[in-house]
Each structure stands twice: as C-alpha cells, then as structure tokens.
Amino acid sequence: MAAPFNTVPPPMTNMPITAGSQSISLTRYLIEEQRAGRINADLRLLIEVVARACKTISIAVGKGALGGVLGDAGTGDEASINIQGEAQKKLDVLSNEILLEANAWGGHLAGLASEEMDTSQPIPDAYPRGNYLLLFDPLDGSSNIDVNISVGTIFSVLRAPDGGTHAQDEHFLQPGTAQVAAGYCTYGPSTMLVLTVGNGTHAFTLDREIGSFVMTTRGMRIPAETKEFAVNMSNQRFWEAPMQAYVGDLLAGSQGPRGKDFNMRWVASMVADVHRILTRGGIFSYPLDSKCAAKGGKLRLMYEANPMSLLVEQAGGAASTGRQRMLEVQPTGLHQRVPVFLGSRSEVEAAERYHAEHDASA
Ligand code: P6P
C-alpha cells in the first residue's frame, strides 16, 4: 500500500530517485511548490502546458525519418530563413507552432517570444490573458536533428511589467535575475525536463507508459571543479586573446599552469552539452570570436543563455559573459546575442580571471 504523503521523507539533494521508490510526478512537484507559496496557479498551469507541448514535440522528434518532418522547411529551392538568418528545419517550425497553440488559450500569458519569430506575439483576443511572458527556443540544436543527435526545447518565464496583459517587445527586455522559472526539455535516449522555479534545479524523466514526467533527480548539483570543457575548437583562431590563453592552458594539461589534464566534449546542441554539465560538471563556452563579435556573440541571451544560466546557478554553478554575471546583463534586444561561459563555478571563475587580467593589461 502506498505510504501516505506525509510519511515519505523528501529525497536528499542530487539523489537520483530510482524506480520503485514513491515516484513524484511533475504535477505533484508543482502542487507542492504552490502549496509552499513559491509559485501560483497560473505559473503552475504555464509549466504544465509547456511540459505537455514538449511531450508532443518529443513524439514528433522521435518519429525521425518516419514522420516526414526531417530536413529544411520552405518549399522547393526556397529555404525558409528565420530572423537569425538561419535555415529553418521543418521541426523548428512545427515545434514553434506546437508551443504557440498550447499556450494560446490558458489565460496565463500576456505574450510569447521565440527564436523563430521576428517579434513577440500577443495572446489572441479570443482568449483571456495573464501576467506571464514566455520566451523559448522551440528546438535548439536542430541542425543535429537530421543526424539523430539530441536536441531540445529551452524556455524562460518572466512577469509582464506592472501586471500588464498586453505585452510588447520591450516588456520582455528584463535581466535574467527577473526570471520566475526556466527549463529545457532534452529529446535524447530519454526525454527529460529540467526545471527551476527558483528553489533548486530538478530533473524529470518522461515515463512514456503513463505519459507523465516523473522526478528522477531532486536538486541537481554541479561540482565546483571539473576536468571537462565544451567548446567548438574550430573557432580557435578567431577567439579573443584571453580565450586563446585560457583554452591553451587547458590543452597544456598537467604539463601546463593548470597542472591537470582536461577532456573535451562538443555536441553542438546546447541543451545536450548543458545537460551533461548539470549531470556531471564541466564548463561550456561559446565565446566571442571575430566572426560573431559584430553580433555580440553566437548564442541568444533571452531564450538560451538566461534560462540555462538560471538552471546552472540554481544547481550551484556559475554563468558569465566572461566579463559579467550572465543574469545581470540588461537586455537591449529580443534576439540579442552574448558570449557564454557556464558550468562548474571554479572553472567559470578561472575563465573570467583570464579575461580580467587581459583587460587590465590592455
Ligand atoms: P556551432 C545550435 O545551433 C546552437 O545554437 C547551440 O545549441 C549550440 O551550442 C551551438 O549553436 C553550436 O554552434 O558553431 O558549434 O555549430
């Protein structure tokens, strides 16, 4: 007979919750957070709706070539190019539509913004509005989808300023510290939702037999130290001097100033790389390089760097532009790009030191 609610001790942090112990569904977790006063009913509904949309995306992604949704969007030789200047994949467009439709009618949002849409979208007049703003990258890493490598959905939640319900682009331009929730869903060997509402970072695995996300790690913790870095080394010759020096010392290993050997991983799917770092530590970086410097960087602040940075900080890690705490960057544009360093706190601080020493001597 299942033990009643109040006799099940809360699992220790970073304690994988194995099958067999009393499972905690995403719904139960959110109800407990609402009961504790950390979220309200509208935010609980928002997260449930996003999670449900991610289940739908997971099914579409999982069909692969059998679903007729691989390859580029657009017709004939007319590629579909988004505001980022990137060719859209069919699944980019489909995932975006799934998230828009799922969030239109619930009455919890004042507006939405997406990597795939030039400007923010208001909630249709036919539906009630709420006070939250949802930003998302509907399918991050989608260039990997055609080669069957993990991709994911990233989302960030803000409050509409002064409780407004008619959001404009400028209402979204809040620093990452203003996020009330953030998360991603990774479509890999298993489909996992990783979420924070400001009370730790927790992982939920999709149990396809019951169709629910079930908590599998309460309180993910990133080790402060690491021997693993994630960067696209093919850009090395384009990096700024402090990044060249920092990575050069990583590569020098135990014979160099760092005194230890490092390993490298680069999936080229931010969700997959960040999930590995949340799970076992490491540092992820997409620094400025001379190719992307004019745009401010490669990765987008509002719906990639900020949500990932909140998740990482909530797991004891650090997140920076190399020169500033990521969550304190004051946005100036919906699709603003930034250099990104995030992961094991000591390693992010080391990378920041290389930049500070370079800038001080320049
Ligand atoms: P590169 C995917 O397109 C993405 O936005 C991130 O998910 C990923 O970390 C990065 O770009 C990969 O960039 O230049 O290595 O292809």
mmCIF file of C-alpha atoms and ligand atoms in Angstrom:
data_model
loop_
_atom_site.group_PDB
_atom_site.id
_atom_site.type_symbol
_atom_site.label_atom_id
_atom_site.label_comp_id
_atom_site.label_asym_id
_atom_site.label_seq_id
_atom_site.Cartn_x
_atom_site.Cartn_y
_atom_site.Cartn_z
ATOM 1 C CA MET A 1 0.000 0.000 0.000
ATOM 2 C CA ALA A 2 1.492 3.373 -0.961
ATOM 3 C CA ALA A 3 2.694 5.340 2.066
ATOM 4 C CA PRO A 4 0.561 8.455 2.707
ATOM 5 C CA PHE A 5 2.085 11.747 1.561
ATOM 6 C CA ASN A 6 3.457 12.880 4.892
ATOM 7 C CA THR A 7 5.495 9.774 5.714
ATOM 8 C CA VAL A 8 7.702 9.867 2.629
ATOM 9 C CA PRO A 9 10.890 11.768 3.606
ATOM 10 C CA PRO A 10 11.951 14.315 0.942
ATOM 11 C CA PRO A 11 14.835 12.736 -1.028
ATOM 12 C CA MET A 12 18.338 14.108 -0.381
ATOM 13 C CA THR A 13 19.578 16.626 -2.956
ATOM 14 C CA ASN A 14 21.251 15.233 -6.079
ATOM 15 C CA MET A 15 19.846 11.935 -5.040
ATOM 16 C CA PRO A 16 18.666 10.028 -8.124
ATOM 17 C CA ILE A 17 15.168 8.848 -7.439
ATOM 18 C CA THR A 18 15.194 5.274 -8.662
ATOM 19 C CA ALA A 19 12.199 3.374 -9.953
ATOM 20 C CA GLY A 20 10.389 1.647 -7.136
ATOM 21 C CA SER A 21 10.673 4.484 -4.604
ATOM 22 C CA GLN A 22 7.456 6.513 -4.454
ATOM 23 C CA SER A 23 7.570 8.498 -7.693
ATOM 24 C CA ILE A 24 6.918 12.235 -7.673
ATOM 25 C CA SER A 25 5.279 13.477 -10.855
ATOM 26 C CA LEU A 26 5.861 16.945 -12.265
ATOM 27 C CA THR A 27 2.282 17.764 -11.323
ATOM 28 C CA ARG A 28 2.845 16.744 -7.703
ATOM 29 C CA TYR A 29 6.105 18.719 -7.559
ATOM 30 C CA LEU A 30 4.352 21.838 -8.871
ATOM 31 C CA ILE A 31 1.430 21.429 -6.457
ATOM 32 C CA GLU A 32 3.932 21.147 -3.585
ATOM 33 C CA GLU A 33 5.721 24.306 -4.779
ATOM 34 C CA GLN A 34 2.355 26.099 -4.999
ATOM 35 C CA ARG A 35 1.367 24.834 -1.526
ATOM 36 C CA ALA A 36 4.669 26.235 -0.224
ATOM 37 C CA GLY A 37 3.804 29.605 -1.775
ATOM 38 C CA ARG A 38 6.716 29.593 -4.233
ATOM 39 C CA ILE A 39 4.539 29.575 -7.359
ATOM 40 C CA ASN A 40 0.905 30.458 -8.061
ATOM 41 C CA ALA A 41 -1.769 28.604 -10.013
ATOM 42 C CA ASP A 42 -1.075 30.496 -13.257
ATOM 43 C CA LEU A 43 2.644 29.665 -13.198
ATOM 44 C CA ARG A 44 1.847 26.037 -12.364
ATOM 45 C CA LEU A 45 -0.521 25.917 -15.353
ATOM 46 C CA LEU A 46 2.095 27.573 -17.593
ATOM 47 C CA ILE A 47 4.751 24.990 -16.741
ATOM 48 C CA GLU A 48 2.300 22.094 -17.131
ATOM 49 C CA VAL A 49 1.261 23.435 -20.556
ATOM 50 C CA VAL A 50 4.887 23.815 -21.696
ATOM 51 C CA ALA A 51 5.682 20.301 -20.433
ATOM 52 C CA ARG A 52 2.700 18.904 -22.339
ATOM 53 C CA ALA A 53 3.847 20.697 -25.504
ATOM 54 C CA CYS A 54 7.317 19.193 -25.029
ATOM 55 C CA LYS A 55 5.753 15.723 -24.912
ATOM 56 C CA THR A 56 4.139 16.445 -28.284
ATOM 57 C CA ILE A 57 7.458 17.699 -29.684
ATOM 58 C CA SER A 58 9.178 14.602 -28.290
ATOM 59 C CA ILE A 59 6.791 12.388 -30.259
ATOM 60 C CA ALA A 60 7.436 14.343 -33.482
ATOM 61 C CA VAL A 61 11.221 14.296 -32.958
ATOM 62 C CA GLY A 62 11.121 10.595 -32.084
ATOM 63 C CA LYS A 63 9.471 9.644 -35.357
ATOM 64 C CA GLY A 64 12.578 10.814 -37.211
ATOM 65 C CA ALA A 65 12.513 9.973 -40.896
ATOM 66 C CA LEU A 66 9.252 8.070 -40.436
ATOM 67 C CA GLY A 67 7.437 11.276 -39.516
ATOM 68 C CA GLY A 68 8.210 13.146 -42.723
ATOM 69 C CA VAL A 69 9.455 16.076 -40.629
ATOM 70 C CA LEU A 70 13.210 15.930 -41.196
ATOM 71 C CA GLY A 71 15.063 18.327 -43.446
ATOM 72 C CA ASP A 72 14.702 22.046 -44.112
ATOM 73 C CA ALA A 73 11.444 23.960 -44.024
ATOM 74 C CA GLY A 74 10.432 26.010 -47.021
ATOM 75 C CA THR A 75 9.257 24.873 -50.441
ATOM 76 C CA GLY A 76 11.357 23.730 -53.387
ATOM 77 C CA ASP A 77 14.565 25.732 -53.600
ATOM 78 C CA GLU A 78 13.061 28.498 -51.421
ATOM 79 C CA ALA A 79 14.639 27.860 -47.998
ATOM 80 C CA SER A 80 12.802 29.268 -45.011
ATOM 81 C CA ILE A 81 15.159 31.677 -43.226
ATOM 82 C CA ASN A 82 14.402 32.924 -39.701
ATOM 83 C CA ILE A 83 15.304 36.265 -38.125
ATOM 84 C CA GLN A 84 18.607 34.708 -37.036
ATOM 85 C CA GLY A 85 19.493 34.277 -40.713
ATOM 86 C CA GLU A 86 19.403 30.505 -40.217
ATOM 87 C CA ALA A 87 17.662 27.987 -42.476
ATOM 88 C CA GLN A 88 14.699 26.665 -40.524
ATOM 89 C CA LYS A 89 14.176 22.948 -40.174
ATOM 90 C CA LYS A 90 10.657 21.569 -40.578
ATOM 91 C CA LEU A 91 10.803 20.572 -36.917
ATOM 92 C CA ASP A 92 11.788 24.133 -35.910
ATOM 93 C CA VAL A 93 8.564 25.412 -37.458
ATOM 94 C CA LEU A 94 6.458 22.517 -36.126
ATOM 95 C CA SER A 95 7.855 22.848 -32.579
ATOM 96 C CA ASN A 96 7.216 26.588 -32.625
ATOM 97 C CA GLU A 97 3.613 26.034 -33.728
ATOM 98 C CA ILE A 98 3.075 23.384 -31.029
ATOM 99 C CA LEU A 99 4.221 25.798 -28.303
ATOM 100 C CA LEU A 100 2.178 28.719 -29.671
ATOM 101 C CA GLU A 101 -1.019 26.662 -29.892
ATOM 102 C CA ALA A 102 -0.544 25.045 -26.481
ATOM 103 C CA ASN A 103 -0.107 28.419 -24.750
ATOM 104 C CA ALA A 104 -2.777 30.470 -26.545
ATOM 105 C CA TRP A 105 -5.976 29.551 -24.614
ATOM 106 C CA GLY A 106 -4.873 29.014 -20.989
ATOM 107 C CA GLY A 107 -5.224 32.616 -19.804
ATOM 108 C CA HIS A 108 -1.799 32.559 -18.126
ATOM 109 C CA LEU A 109 0.240 34.600 -20.626
ATOM 110 C CA ALA A 110 0.462 38.233 -21.725
ATOM 111 C CA GLY A 111 2.721 37.331 -24.662
ATOM 112 C CA LEU A 112 5.263 34.950 -26.159
ATOM 113 C CA ALA A 113 8.631 35.354 -27.884
ATOM 114 C CA SER A 114 10.520 32.729 -29.839
ATOM 115 C CA GLU A 115 13.833 32.313 -31.627
ATOM 116 C CA GLU A 116 11.745 31.504 -34.700
ATOM 117 C CA MET A 117 9.632 34.691 -34.677
ATOM 118 C CA ASP A 118 10.845 38.200 -35.573
ATOM 119 C CA THR A 119 8.827 39.915 -32.845
ATOM 120 C CA SER A 120 6.904 38.875 -29.731
ATOM 121 C CA GLN A 121 3.348 37.599 -30.225
ATOM 122 C CA PRO A 122 0.315 38.774 -28.184
ATOM 123 C CA ILE A 123 -2.236 36.273 -26.955
ATOM 124 C CA PRO A 124 -5.154 36.205 -29.464
ATOM 125 C CA ASP A 125 -8.041 38.480 -28.474
ATOM 126 C CA ALA A 126 -10.329 35.426 -28.372
ATOM 127 C CA TYR A 127 -8.615 34.232 -25.195
ATOM 128 C CA PRO A 128 -8.051 35.699 -21.700
ATOM 129 C CA ARG A 129 -4.601 36.955 -20.827
ATOM 130 C CA GLY A 130 -2.397 36.528 -17.760
ATOM 131 C CA ASN A 131 0.678 38.289 -16.408
ATOM 132 C CA TYR A 132 3.458 35.970 -17.542
ATOM 133 C CA LEU A 133 5.753 36.242 -20.546
ATOM 134 C CA LEU A 134 7.066 33.042 -22.130
ATOM 135 C CA LEU A 135 10.231 33.006 -24.229
ATOM 136 C CA PHE A 136 11.530 29.899 -25.943
ATOM 137 C CA ASP A 137 13.869 28.313 -28.419
ATOM 138 C CA PRO A 138 11.450 25.689 -29.673
ATOM 139 C CA LEU A 139 14.066 23.288 -30.984
ATOM 140 C CA ASP A 140 17.631 24.147 -30.077
ATOM 141 C CA GLY A 141 20.372 22.325 -31.935
ATOM 142 C CA SER A 142 18.010 21.485 -34.763
ATOM 143 C CA SER A 143 20.893 21.227 -37.238
ATOM 144 C CA ASN A 144 21.564 17.932 -35.419
ATOM 145 C CA ILE A 145 18.084 16.566 -35.958
ATOM 146 C CA ASP A 146 18.845 15.097 -39.392
ATOM 147 C CA VAL A 147 21.762 13.112 -37.938
ATOM 148 C CA ASN A 148 19.819 11.811 -34.940
ATOM 149 C CA ILE A 149 21.696 13.702 -32.245
ATOM 150 C CA SER A 150 19.911 15.016 -29.123
ATOM 151 C CA VAL A 151 18.077 18.337 -29.493
ATOM 152 C CA GLY A 152 15.901 20.252 -27.056
ATOM 153 C CA THR A 153 13.414 22.962 -26.186
ATOM 154 C CA ILE A 154 14.574 25.829 -23.938
ATOM 155 C CA PHE A 155 12.137 28.141 -22.135
ATOM 156 C CA SER A 156 12.197 31.144 -19.834
ATOM 157 C CA VAL A 157 9.363 32.778 -17.879
ATOM 158 C CA LEU A 158 9.148 36.448 -16.883
ATOM 159 C CA ARG A 159 6.382 38.545 -15.357
ATOM 160 C CA ALA A 160 4.786 41.209 -17.536
ATOM 161 C CA PRO A 161 5.834 44.603 -16.110
ATOM 162 C CA ASP A 162 3.264 46.200 -13.745
ATOM 163 C CA GLY A 163 0.980 43.162 -14.198
ATOM 164 C CA GLY A 164 0.241 44.138 -17.775
ATOM 165 C CA THR A 165 -1.555 41.775 -20.089
ATOM 166 C CA HIS A 166 -0.750 43.371 -23.441
ATOM 167 C CA ALA A 167 2.937 42.671 -23.939
ATOM 168 C CA GLN A 168 5.211 44.477 -26.384
ATOM 169 C CA ASP A 169 8.786 43.532 -27.263
ATOM 170 C CA GLU A 170 10.204 45.991 -24.737
ATOM 171 C CA HIS A 171 8.326 44.285 -21.902
ATOM 172 C CA PHE A 172 10.442 41.167 -22.470
ATOM 173 C CA LEU A 173 13.732 43.052 -22.056
ATOM 174 C CA GLN A 174 14.315 42.101 -18.405
ATOM 175 C CA PRO A 175 17.586 40.759 -16.935
ATOM 176 C CA GLY A 176 17.899 37.039 -16.208
ATOM 177 C CA THR A 177 17.531 37.684 -12.476
ATOM 178 C CA ALA A 178 13.875 38.573 -13.191
ATOM 179 C CA GLN A 179 13.045 35.062 -14.427
ATOM 180 C CA VAL A 180 10.437 33.292 -12.287
ATOM 181 C CA ALA A 181 11.038 29.920 -13.962
ATOM 182 C CA ALA A 182 13.332 28.390 -16.576
ATOM 183 C CA GLY A 183 13.868 24.982 -18.055
ATOM 184 C CA TYR A 184 14.607 22.795 -21.001
ATOM 185 C CA CYS A 185 13.401 19.518 -22.398
ATOM 186 C CA THR A 186 16.082 17.315 -23.943
ATOM 187 C CA TYR A 187 14.985 14.822 -26.594
ATOM 188 C CA GLY A 188 17.670 12.203 -26.245
ATOM 189 C CA PRO A 189 17.762 8.488 -25.403
ATOM 190 C CA SER A 190 15.175 9.530 -22.842
ATOM 191 C CA THR A 191 13.088 12.696 -22.858
ATOM 192 C CA MET A 192 13.922 14.777 -19.779
ATOM 193 C CA LEU A 193 12.539 18.030 -18.459
ATOM 194 C CA VAL A 194 14.953 20.044 -16.299
ATOM 195 C CA LEU A 195 13.268 22.860 -14.388
ATOM 196 C CA THR A 196 13.776 25.553 -11.791
ATOM 197 C CA VAL A 197 11.174 27.813 -10.191
ATOM 198 C CA GLY A 198 13.878 29.350 -8.015
ATOM 199 C CA ASN A 199 14.055 26.507 -5.491
ATOM 200 C CA GLY A 200 16.802 24.313 -6.947
ATOM 201 C CA THR A 201 17.155 22.599 -10.326
ATOM 202 C CA HIS A 202 15.318 19.297 -10.725
ATOM 203 C CA ALA A 203 15.178 16.643 -13.440
ATOM 204 C CA PHE A 204 12.069 14.796 -14.599
ATOM 205 C CA THR A 205 12.112 11.848 -16.997
ATOM 206 C CA LEU A 206 9.184 11.154 -19.329
ATOM 207 C CA ASP A 207 7.549 7.845 -18.442
ATOM 208 C CA ARG A 208 6.020 7.047 -21.817
ATOM 209 C CA GLU A 209 3.885 4.248 -20.379
ATOM 210 C CA ILE A 210 1.883 6.682 -18.254
ATOM 211 C CA GLY A 211 2.656 9.808 -20.316
ATOM 212 C CA SER A 212 3.945 11.780 -17.314
ATOM 213 C CA PHE A 213 7.199 13.461 -16.356
ATOM 214 C CA VAL A 214 8.483 11.778 -13.179
ATOM 215 C CA MET A 215 11.124 13.344 -10.910
ATOM 216 C CA THR A 216 14.401 11.421 -11.273
ATOM 217 C CA THR A 217 16.808 13.871 -9.625
ATOM 218 C CA ARG A 218 15.824 16.332 -6.919
ATOM 219 C CA GLY A 219 18.390 19.098 -6.515
ATOM 220 C CA MET A 220 20.938 18.705 -9.344
ATOM 221 C CA ARG A 221 24.382 19.887 -8.162
ATOM 222 C CA ILE A 222 27.296 20.886 -10.416
ATOM 223 C CA PRO A 223 30.696 20.037 -8.881
ATOM 224 C CA ALA A 224 32.724 23.240 -8.405
ATOM 225 C CA GLU A 225 35.804 21.662 -10.021
ATOM 226 C CA THR A 226 35.965 19.897 -13.368
ATOM 227 C CA LYS A 227 38.329 18.360 -15.900
ATOM 228 C CA GLU A 228 35.972 18.655 -18.867
ATOM 229 C CA PHE A 229 35.392 21.606 -21.196
ATOM 230 C CA ALA A 230 32.958 22.093 -24.057
ATOM 231 C CA VAL A 231 33.848 24.498 -26.872
ATOM 232 C CA ASN A 232 33.891 24.465 -30.679
ATOM 233 C CA MET A 233 37.679 24.289 -31.186
ATOM 234 C CA SER A 234 37.357 25.042 -34.919
ATOM 235 C CA ASN A 235 36.839 28.690 -33.950
ATOM 236 C CA GLN A 236 40.115 28.882 -32.003
ATOM 237 C CA ARG A 237 41.916 31.163 -34.456
ATOM 238 C CA PHE A 238 39.017 33.645 -34.271
ATOM 239 C CA TRP A 239 38.911 33.929 -30.457
ATOM 240 C CA GLU A 240 39.927 36.936 -28.369
ATOM 241 C CA ALA A 241 43.360 36.726 -26.718
ATOM 242 C CA PRO A 242 42.080 35.796 -23.203
ATOM 243 C CA MET A 243 40.096 32.882 -24.620
ATOM 244 C CA GLN A 244 43.139 31.722 -26.609
ATOM 245 C CA ALA A 245 45.199 31.845 -23.391
ATOM 246 C CA TYR A 246 42.532 30.148 -21.263
ATOM 247 C CA VAL A 247 41.969 27.209 -23.627
ATOM 248 C CA GLY A 248 45.691 26.999 -24.418
ATOM 249 C CA ASP A 249 46.326 26.341 -20.724
ATOM 250 C CA LEU A 250 43.535 23.745 -20.623
ATOM 251 C CA LEU A 251 45.173 21.950 -23.565
ATOM 252 C CA ALA A 252 48.620 22.144 -21.887
ATOM 253 C CA GLY A 253 47.124 19.895 -19.205
ATOM 254 C CA SER A 254 49.282 18.564 -16.372
ATOM 255 C CA GLN A 255 52.422 19.939 -18.086
ATOM 256 C CA GLY A 256 50.964 23.446 -18.070
ATOM 257 C CA PRO A 257 49.903 26.041 -15.483
ATOM 258 C CA ARG A 258 46.638 24.252 -14.702
ATOM 259 C CA GLY A 259 48.551 21.169 -13.507
ATOM 260 C CA LYS A 260 45.867 18.709 -14.602
ATOM 261 C CA ASP A 261 44.724 17.103 -17.837
ATOM 262 C CA PHE A 262 41.357 18.064 -19.312
ATOM 263 C CA ASN A 263 38.904 16.209 -21.537
ATOM 264 C CA MET A 264 36.721 17.850 -24.212
ATOM 265 C CA ARG A 265 33.170 17.327 -25.411
ATOM 266 C CA TRP A 266 31.210 19.333 -28.035
ATOM 267 C CA VAL A 267 27.758 18.104 -29.115
ATOM 268 C CA ALA A 268 26.843 21.385 -30.878
ATOM 269 C CA SER A 269 23.479 21.131 -29.179
ATOM 270 C CA MET A 270 23.457 23.480 -26.191
ATOM 271 C CA VAL A 271 20.736 21.519 -24.395
ATOM 272 C CA ALA A 272 22.778 18.287 -24.633
ATOM 273 C CA ASP A 273 26.024 19.963 -23.527
ATOM 274 C CA VAL A 274 24.382 21.811 -20.632
ATOM 275 C CA HIS A 275 22.527 18.667 -19.514
ATOM 276 C CA ARG A 276 25.851 16.804 -19.330
ATOM 277 C CA ILE A 277 27.314 19.647 -17.271
ATOM 278 C CA LEU A 278 24.341 19.749 -14.891
ATOM 279 C CA THR A 279 24.684 15.984 -14.517
ATOM 280 C CA ARG A 280 28.476 15.585 -14.048
ATOM 281 C CA GLY A 281 30.083 19.038 -14.165
ATOM 282 C CA GLY A 282 32.198 20.820 -16.776
ATOM 283 C CA ILE A 283 32.418 24.200 -18.414
ATOM 284 C CA PHE A 284 30.539 25.166 -21.589
ATOM 285 C CA SER A 285 31.666 28.129 -23.632
ATOM 286 C CA TYR A 286 30.623 29.883 -26.791
ATOM 287 C CA PRO A 287 32.926 32.925 -26.552
ATOM 288 C CA LEU A 288 33.161 35.969 -28.709
ATOM 289 C CA ASP A 289 35.035 35.332 -31.932
ATOM 290 C CA SER A 290 35.844 37.676 -34.823
ATOM 291 C CA LYS A 291 33.109 36.015 -36.912
ATOM 292 C CA CYS A 292 30.277 36.737 -34.480
ATOM 293 C CA ALA A 293 31.690 39.678 -32.465
ATOM 294 C CA ALA A 294 29.727 42.224 -34.512
ATOM 295 C CA LYS A 295 26.506 40.491 -33.452
ATOM 296 C CA GLY A 296 27.611 40.303 -29.800
ATOM 297 C CA GLY A 297 28.195 36.539 -29.877
ATOM 298 C CA LYS A 298 26.583 33.376 -31.233
ATOM 299 C CA LEU A 299 24.063 32.309 -28.585
ATOM 300 C CA ARG A 300 20.939 34.276 -27.748
ATOM 301 C CA LEU A 301 20.563 35.909 -24.333
ATOM 302 C CA MET A 302 16.813 35.856 -23.745
ATOM 303 C CA TYR A 303 15.907 32.256 -24.585
ATOM 304 C CA GLU A 304 19.213 30.369 -24.464
ATOM 305 C CA ALA A 305 21.795 31.957 -22.152
ATOM 306 C CA ASN A 306 19.448 33.339 -19.476
ATOM 307 C CA PRO A 307 17.344 30.214 -18.847
ATOM 308 C CA MET A 308 20.412 27.970 -18.918
ATOM 309 C CA SER A 309 22.246 30.348 -16.581
ATOM 310 C CA LEU A 310 19.424 30.298 -14.030
ATOM 311 C CA LEU A 311 19.327 26.487 -14.104
ATOM 312 C CA VAL A 312 23.111 26.343 -13.661
ATOM 313 C CA GLU A 313 23.205 28.866 -10.794
ATOM 314 C CA GLN A 314 20.335 27.067 -9.069
ATOM 315 C CA ALA A 315 22.497 23.912 -9.281
ATOM 316 C CA GLY A 316 25.458 25.645 -7.604
ATOM 317 C CA GLY A 317 27.286 26.545 -10.810
ATOM 318 C CA ALA A 318 28.153 29.906 -12.370
ATOM 319 C CA ALA A 319 27.268 31.630 -15.641
ATOM 320 C CA SER A 320 29.013 34.593 -17.209
ATOM 321 C CA THR A 321 29.711 36.501 -20.403
ATOM 322 C CA GLY A 322 33.372 36.142 -19.414
ATOM 323 C CA ARG A 323 33.246 39.661 -18.045
ATOM 324 C CA GLN A 324 29.846 39.863 -16.251
ATOM 325 C CA ARG A 325 27.384 37.602 -14.431
ATOM 326 C CA MET A 326 25.031 36.482 -17.202
ATOM 327 C CA LEU A 327 21.840 37.012 -15.206
ATOM 328 C CA GLU A 328 22.718 40.679 -14.653
ATOM 329 C CA VAL A 329 23.058 41.562 -18.353
ATOM 330 C CA GLN A 330 20.474 44.248 -19.161
ATOM 331 C CA PRO A 331 18.901 43.162 -22.479
ATOM 332 C CA THR A 332 18.660 45.643 -25.340
ATOM 333 C CA GLY A 333 17.010 43.408 -27.916
ATOM 334 C CA LEU A 334 14.760 40.341 -28.072
ATOM 335 C CA HIS A 335 17.297 38.386 -30.166
ATOM 336 C CA GLN A 336 20.417 39.829 -28.561
ATOM 337 C CA ARG A 337 23.455 37.548 -28.626
ATOM 338 C CA VAL A 338 26.072 37.137 -25.899
ATOM 339 C CA PRO A 339 29.311 35.243 -25.221
ATOM 340 C CA VAL A 340 28.614 32.360 -22.810
ATOM 341 C CA PHE A 341 30.668 30.653 -20.101
ATOM 342 C CA LEU A 342 28.702 28.410 -17.741
ATOM 343 C CA GLY A 343 29.119 25.353 -15.546
ATOM 344 C CA SER A 344 31.453 24.395 -12.702
ATOM 345 C CA ARG A 345 31.890 27.521 -10.614
ATOM 346 C CA SER A 346 35.697 27.335 -10.144
ATOM 347 C CA GLU A 347 36.243 26.871 -13.886
ATOM 348 C CA VAL A 348 33.962 29.745 -14.882
ATOM 349 C CA GLU A 349 35.801 31.940 -12.375
ATOM 350 C CA ALA A 350 39.109 30.841 -13.909
ATOM 351 C CA ALA A 351 37.912 31.849 -17.380
ATOM 352 C CA GLU A 352 36.767 35.214 -16.002
ATOM 353 C CA ARG A 353 40.235 35.759 -14.473
ATOM 354 C CA TYR A 354 41.882 35.321 -17.890
ATOM 355 C CA HIS A 355 39.530 37.970 -19.302
ATOM 356 C CA ALA A 356 40.002 40.357 -16.338
ATOM 357 C CA GLU A 357 43.808 40.084 -16.461
ATOM 358 C CA HIS A 358 43.793 40.666 -20.230
ATOM 359 C CA ASP A 359 41.501 43.662 -19.972
ATOM 360 C CA ALA A 360 43.511 45.152 -17.095
ATOM 361 C CA SER A 361 46.733 44.945 -19.116
ATOM 362 C CA ALA A 362 45.158 46.192 -22.380
HETATM 363 P P1 P6P B 1 28.356 25.614 -33.746
HETATM 364 C C1 P6P B 1 22.765 25.180 -32.119
HETATM 365 O O1 P6P B 1 22.644 25.736 -33.401
HETATM 366 C C2 P6P B 1 23.355 26.245 -31.213
HETATM 367 O O2 P6P B 1 22.518 27.355 -31.173
HETATM 368 C C3 P6P B 1 23.594 25.665 -29.826
HETATM 369 O O3 P6P B 1 22.649 24.715 -29.478
HETATM 370 C C4 P6P B 1 24.976 25.065 -29.925
HETATM 371 O O4 P6P B 1 25.674 25.052 -28.690
HETATM 372 C C5 P6P B 1 25.672 25.987 -30.920
HETATM 373 O O5 P6P B 1 24.649 26.621 -31.709
HETATM 374 C C6 P6P B 1 26.580 25.205 -31.851
HETATM 375 O O6 P6P B 1 27.262 26.155 -32.672
HETATM 376 O O7 P6P B 1 29.001 26.890 -34.246
HETATM 377 O O8 P6P B 1 29.303 24.729 -32.988
HETATM 378 O O9 P6P B 1 27.569 24.871 -34.792
#
